[in-house]
């Protein structure tokens, strides 16, 4: 596999449990936030996004929560599966098309 | 979803040489983006490439080191010049489909010896 995620914070969960990955963003002017999943040897893949006028958005098995007061973003994965093992990145956007990535978290799912 | 391809997928190069990475998008896009992902790190934006104008570089990246071409609306190249081992990274190309979703290529894994 590639070296992505070797030095990143790690979250280890049991298969079937819920996962929560947290992220602090830096720019209070950011109005669009995205979570990406990066598997070994691949580019980041869009998971879910949220705009600053919302504080929660749900997708299939995933939920993103946004707390603008403390500039905090979280990704919740329900019933985590082995296929969810990857590095997860939060990213922020200030209204243009330039996306700034935050630090990632490596998720290990134990069978 | 947008399809973005990159060539080469990986390369091992000697220090002092240059490598040009190609990025092809399956539809016309106004802006293309180049990112670097150093080993074990997150993605850092190198530059934004617009067709018909010079690329816009982020702080810490300069055109002499990372020249970019954008000859048309579906293609871009990034050259890593005068390489050193510190340039060993994954280089990723990206574009947006509409205004909602950003897509990434698979990356080019560069190792400089």
PDB file of N, CA and C in Angstrom, chain A residues 26-68:
ATOM      1  N   UNK A  26     -10.063  26.247  10.147  1.00  0.00           N
ATOM      2  CA  UNK A  26      -9.305  27.435  10.564  1.00  0.00           C
ATOM      3  C   UNK A  26      -9.928  28.761  10.171  1.00  0.00           C
ATOM      4  N   UNK A  27     -10.669  28.779   9.082  1.00  0.00           N
ATOM      5  CA  UNK A  27     -11.096  30.069   8.534  1.00  0.00           C
ATOM      6  C   UNK A  27     -12.577  30.323   8.841  1.00  0.00           C
ATOM      7  N   UNK A  28     -12.846  31.330   9.635  1.00  0.00           N
ATOM      8  CA  UNK A  28     -14.235  31.626   9.996  1.00  0.00           C
ATOM      9  C   UNK A  28     -15.044  32.092   8.797  1.00  0.00           C
ATOM     10  N   UNK A  29     -14.372  32.477   7.707  1.00  0.00           N
ATOM     11  CA  UNK A  29     -15.072  32.901   6.495  1.00  0.00           C
ATOM     12  C   UNK A  29     -15.459  31.730   5.600  1.00  0.00           C
ATOM     13  N   UNK A  30     -15.004  30.540   5.907  1.00  0.00           N
ATOM     14  CA  UNK A  30     -15.359  29.375   5.100  1.00  0.00           C
ATOM     15  C   UNK A  30     -16.850  29.123   5.192  1.00  0.00           C
ATOM     16  N   UNK A  31     -17.460  28.842   4.044  1.00  0.00           N
ATOM     17  CA  UNK A  31     -18.903  28.640   4.046  1.00  0.00           C
ATOM     18  C   UNK A  31     -19.329  27.310   3.429  1.00  0.00           C
ATOM     19  N   UNK A  32     -18.354  26.494   3.108  1.00  0.00           N
ATOM     20  CA  UNK A  32     -18.676  25.199   2.501  1.00  0.00           C
ATOM     21  C   UNK A  32     -17.643  24.213   2.999  1.00  0.00           C
ATOM     22  N   UNK A  33     -18.116  23.059   3.444  1.00  0.00           N
ATOM     23  CA  UNK A  33     -17.242  22.080   4.077  1.00  0.00           C
ATOM     24  C   UNK A  33     -17.511  20.705   3.473  1.00  0.00           C
ATOM     25  N   UNK A  34     -16.427  19.964   3.303  1.00  0.00           N
ATOM     26  CA  UNK A  34     -16.545  18.677   2.635  1.00  0.00           C
ATOM     27  C   UNK A  34     -15.749  17.628   3.411  1.00  0.00           C
ATOM     28  N   UNK A  35     -16.258  16.433   3.409  1.00  0.00           N
ATOM     29  CA  UNK A  35     -15.515  15.273   3.913  1.00  0.00           C
ATOM     30  C   UNK A  35     -15.139  14.397   2.723  1.00  0.00           C
ATOM     31  N   UNK A  36     -13.861  13.991   2.718  1.00  0.00           N
ATOM     32  CA  UNK A  36     -13.343  13.101   1.687  1.00  0.00           C
ATOM     33  C   UNK A  36     -12.824  11.820   2.324  1.00  0.00           C
ATOM     34  N   UNK A  37     -12.907  10.758   1.556  1.00  0.00           N
ATOM     35  CA  UNK A  37     -12.344   9.462   1.942  1.00  0.00           C
ATOM     36  C   UNK A  37     -11.237   9.128   0.962  1.00  0.00           C
ATOM     37  N   UNK A  38     -10.080   8.759   1.486  1.00  0.00           N
ATOM     38  CA  UNK A  38      -8.982   8.371   0.610  1.00  0.00           C
ATOM     39  C   UNK A  38      -8.512   6.971   0.951  1.00  0.00           C
ATOM     40  N   UNK A  39      -8.717   6.078   0.036  1.00  0.00           N
ATOM     41  CA  UNK A  39      -8.231   4.708   0.183  1.00  0.00           C
ATOM     42  C   UNK A  39      -6.807   4.611  -0.367  1.00  0.00           C
ATOM     43  N   UNK A  40      -6.126   3.601   0.063  1.00  0.00           N
ATOM     44  CA  UNK A  40      -4.731   3.433  -0.323  1.00  0.00           C
ATOM     45  C   UNK A  40      -4.586   3.365  -1.838  1.00  0.00           C
ATOM     46  N   UNK A  41      -3.713   4.205  -2.370  1.00  0.00           N
ATOM     47  CA  UNK A  41      -3.444   4.173  -3.802  1.00  0.00           C
ATOM     48  C   UNK A  41      -4.445   4.926  -4.652  1.00  0.00           C
ATOM     49  N   UNK A  42      -5.346   5.677  -4.006  1.00  0.00           N
ATOM     50  CA  UNK A  42      -6.368   6.395  -4.759  1.00  0.00           C
ATOM     51  C   UNK A  42      -6.386   7.869  -4.366  1.00  0.00           C
ATOM     52  N   UNK A  43      -7.040   8.669  -5.192  1.00  0.00           N
ATOM     53  CA  UNK A  43      -7.258  10.055  -4.850  1.00  0.00           C
ATOM     54  C   UNK A  43      -8.432  10.188  -3.892  1.00  0.00           C
ATOM     55  N   UNK A  44      -8.588  11.349  -3.254  1.00  0.00           N
ATOM     56  CA  UNK A  44      -9.722  11.554  -2.343  1.00  0.00           C
ATOM     57  C   UNK A  44     -11.060  11.419  -3.070  1.00  0.00           C
ATOM     58  N   UNK A  45     -12.025  10.848  -2.361  1.00  0.00           N
ATOM     59  CA  UNK A  45     -13.353  10.655  -2.913  1.00  0.00           C
ATOM     60  C   UNK A  45     -14.362  11.403  -2.056  1.00  0.00           C
ATOM     61  N   UNK A  46     -15.208  12.188  -2.686  1.00  0.00           N
ATOM     62  CA  UNK A  46     -16.242  12.962  -1.989  1.00  0.00           C
ATOM     63  C   UNK A  46     -17.169  12.031  -1.215  1.00  0.00           C
ATOM     64  N   UNK A  47     -17.447  12.396   0.050  1.00  0.00           N
ATOM     65  CA  UNK A  47     -18.405  11.629   0.850  1.00  0.00           C
ATOM     66  C   UNK A  47     -19.675  12.430   1.072  1.00  0.00           C
ATOM     67  N   UNK A  48     -19.528  13.600   1.670  1.00  0.00           N
ATOM     68  CA  UNK A  48     -20.679  14.418   2.027  1.00  0.00           C
ATOM     69  C   UNK A  48     -20.204  15.842   2.242  1.00  0.00           C
ATOM     70  N   UNK A  49     -21.099  16.786   2.034  1.00  0.00           N
ATOM     71  CA  UNK A  49     -20.742  18.175   2.238  1.00  0.00           C
ATOM     72  C   UNK A  49     -21.821  18.882   3.060  1.00  0.00           C
ATOM     73  N   UNK A  50     -21.495  20.080   3.492  1.00  0.00           N
ATOM     74  CA  UNK A  50     -22.457  20.883   4.243  1.00  0.00           C
ATOM     75  C   UNK A  50     -22.122  22.353   4.057  1.00  0.00           C
ATOM     76  N   UNK A  51     -23.137  23.157   3.948  1.00  0.00           N
ATOM     77  CA  UNK A  51     -22.922  24.594   3.815  1.00  0.00           C
ATOM     78  C   UNK A  51     -23.097  25.254   5.180  1.00  0.00           C
ATOM     79  N   UNK A  52     -22.591  26.456   5.298  1.00  0.00           N
ATOM     80  CA  UNK A  52     -22.522  27.103   6.610  1.00  0.00           C
ATOM     81  C   UNK A  52     -23.886  27.507   7.155  1.00  0.00           C
ATOM     82  N   UNK A  53     -24.928  27.466   6.331  1.00  0.00           N
ATOM     83  CA  UNK A  53     -26.252  27.817   6.830  1.00  0.00           C
ATOM     84  C   UNK A  53     -26.974  26.610   7.434  1.00  0.00           C
ATOM     85  N   UNK A  54     -26.247  25.505   7.523  1.00  0.00           N
ATOM     86  CA  UNK A  54     -26.798  24.286   8.112  1.00  0.00           C
ATOM     87  C   UNK A  54     -25.893  23.846   9.254  1.00  0.00           C
ATOM     88  N   UNK A  55     -26.441  23.051  10.176  1.00  0.00           N
ATOM     89  CA  UNK A  55     -25.591  22.485  11.215  1.00  0.00           C
ATOM     90  C   UNK A  55     -25.573  20.956  11.177  1.00  0.00           C
ATOM     91  N   UNK A  56     -26.367  20.380  10.307  1.00  0.00           N
ATOM     92  CA  UNK A  56     -26.384  18.924  10.199  1.00  0.00           C
ATOM     93  C   UNK A  56     -26.863  18.536   8.810  1.00  0.00           C
ATOM     94  N   UNK A  57     -26.235  17.489   8.294  1.00  0.00           N
ATOM     95  CA  UNK A  57     -26.686  16.957   7.011  1.00  0.00           C
ATOM     96  C   UNK A  57     -26.447  15.456   7.020  1.00  0.00           C
ATOM     97  N   UNK A  58     -27.437  14.735   6.521  1.00  0.00           N
ATOM     98  CA  UNK A  58     -27.330  13.270   6.547  1.00  0.00           C
ATOM     99  C   UNK A  58     -27.269  12.707   5.151  1.00  0.00           C
ATOM    100  N   UNK A  59     -26.447  11.666   5.023  1.00  0.00           N
ATOM    101  CA  UNK A  59     -26.403  10.916   3.792  1.00  0.00           C
ATOM    102  C   UNK A  59     -26.671   9.455   4.103  1.00  0.00           C
ATOM    103  N   UNK A  60     -26.229   8.608   3.217  1.00  0.00           N
ATOM    104  CA  UNK A  60     -26.422   7.182   3.463  1.00  0.00           C
ATOM    105  C   UNK A  60     -25.345   6.699   4.434  1.00  0.00           C
ATOM    106  N   UNK A  61     -25.738   6.384   5.626  1.00  0.00           N
ATOM    107  CA  UNK A  61     -24.863   5.915   6.717  1.00  0.00           C
ATOM    108  C   UNK A  61     -23.912   6.978   7.241  1.00  0.00           C
ATOM    109  N   UNK A  62     -23.894   8.144   6.655  1.00  0.00           N
ATOM    110  CA  UNK A  62     -22.999   9.208   7.127  1.00  0.00           C
ATOM    111  C   UNK A  62     -23.788  10.453   7.497  1.00  0.00           C
ATOM    112  N   UNK A  63     -23.280  11.147   8.517  1.00  0.00           N
ATOM    113  CA  UNK A  63     -23.862  12.399   8.958  1.00  0.00           C
ATOM    114  C   UNK A  63     -22.725  13.375   9.210  1.00  0.00           C
ATOM    115  N   UNK A  64     -22.875  14.598   8.755  1.00  0.00           N
ATOM    116  CA  UNK A  64     -21.891  15.630   9.042  1.00  0.00           C
ATOM    117  C   UNK A  64     -22.544  16.659   9.960  1.00  0.00           C
ATOM    118  N   UNK A  65     -21.812  17.039  10.984  1.00  0.00           N
ATOM    119  CA  UNK A  65     -22.250  18.062  11.925  1.00  0.00           C
ATOM    120  C   UNK A  65     -21.290  19.241  11.851  1.00  0.00           C
ATOM    121  N   UNK A  66     -21.853  20.432  11.852  1.00  0.00           N
ATOM    122  CA  UNK A  66     -21.053  21.649  11.778  1.00  0.00           C
ATOM    123  C   UNK A  66     -21.360  22.538  12.972  1.00  0.00           C
ATOM    124  N   UNK A  67     -20.329  22.927  13.689  1.00  0.00           N
ATOM    125  CA  UNK A  67     -20.462  23.873  14.796  1.00  0.00           C
ATOM    126  C   UNK A  67     -19.605  25.086  14.480  1.00  0.00           C
ATOM    127  N   UNK A  68     -20.249  26.117  13.967  1.00  0.00           N
ATOM    128  CA  UNK A  68     -19.497  27.292  13.525  1.00  0.00           C
ATOM    129  C   UNK A  68     -18.948  28.092  14.697  1.00  0.00           C
TER     130      UNK A  68
END
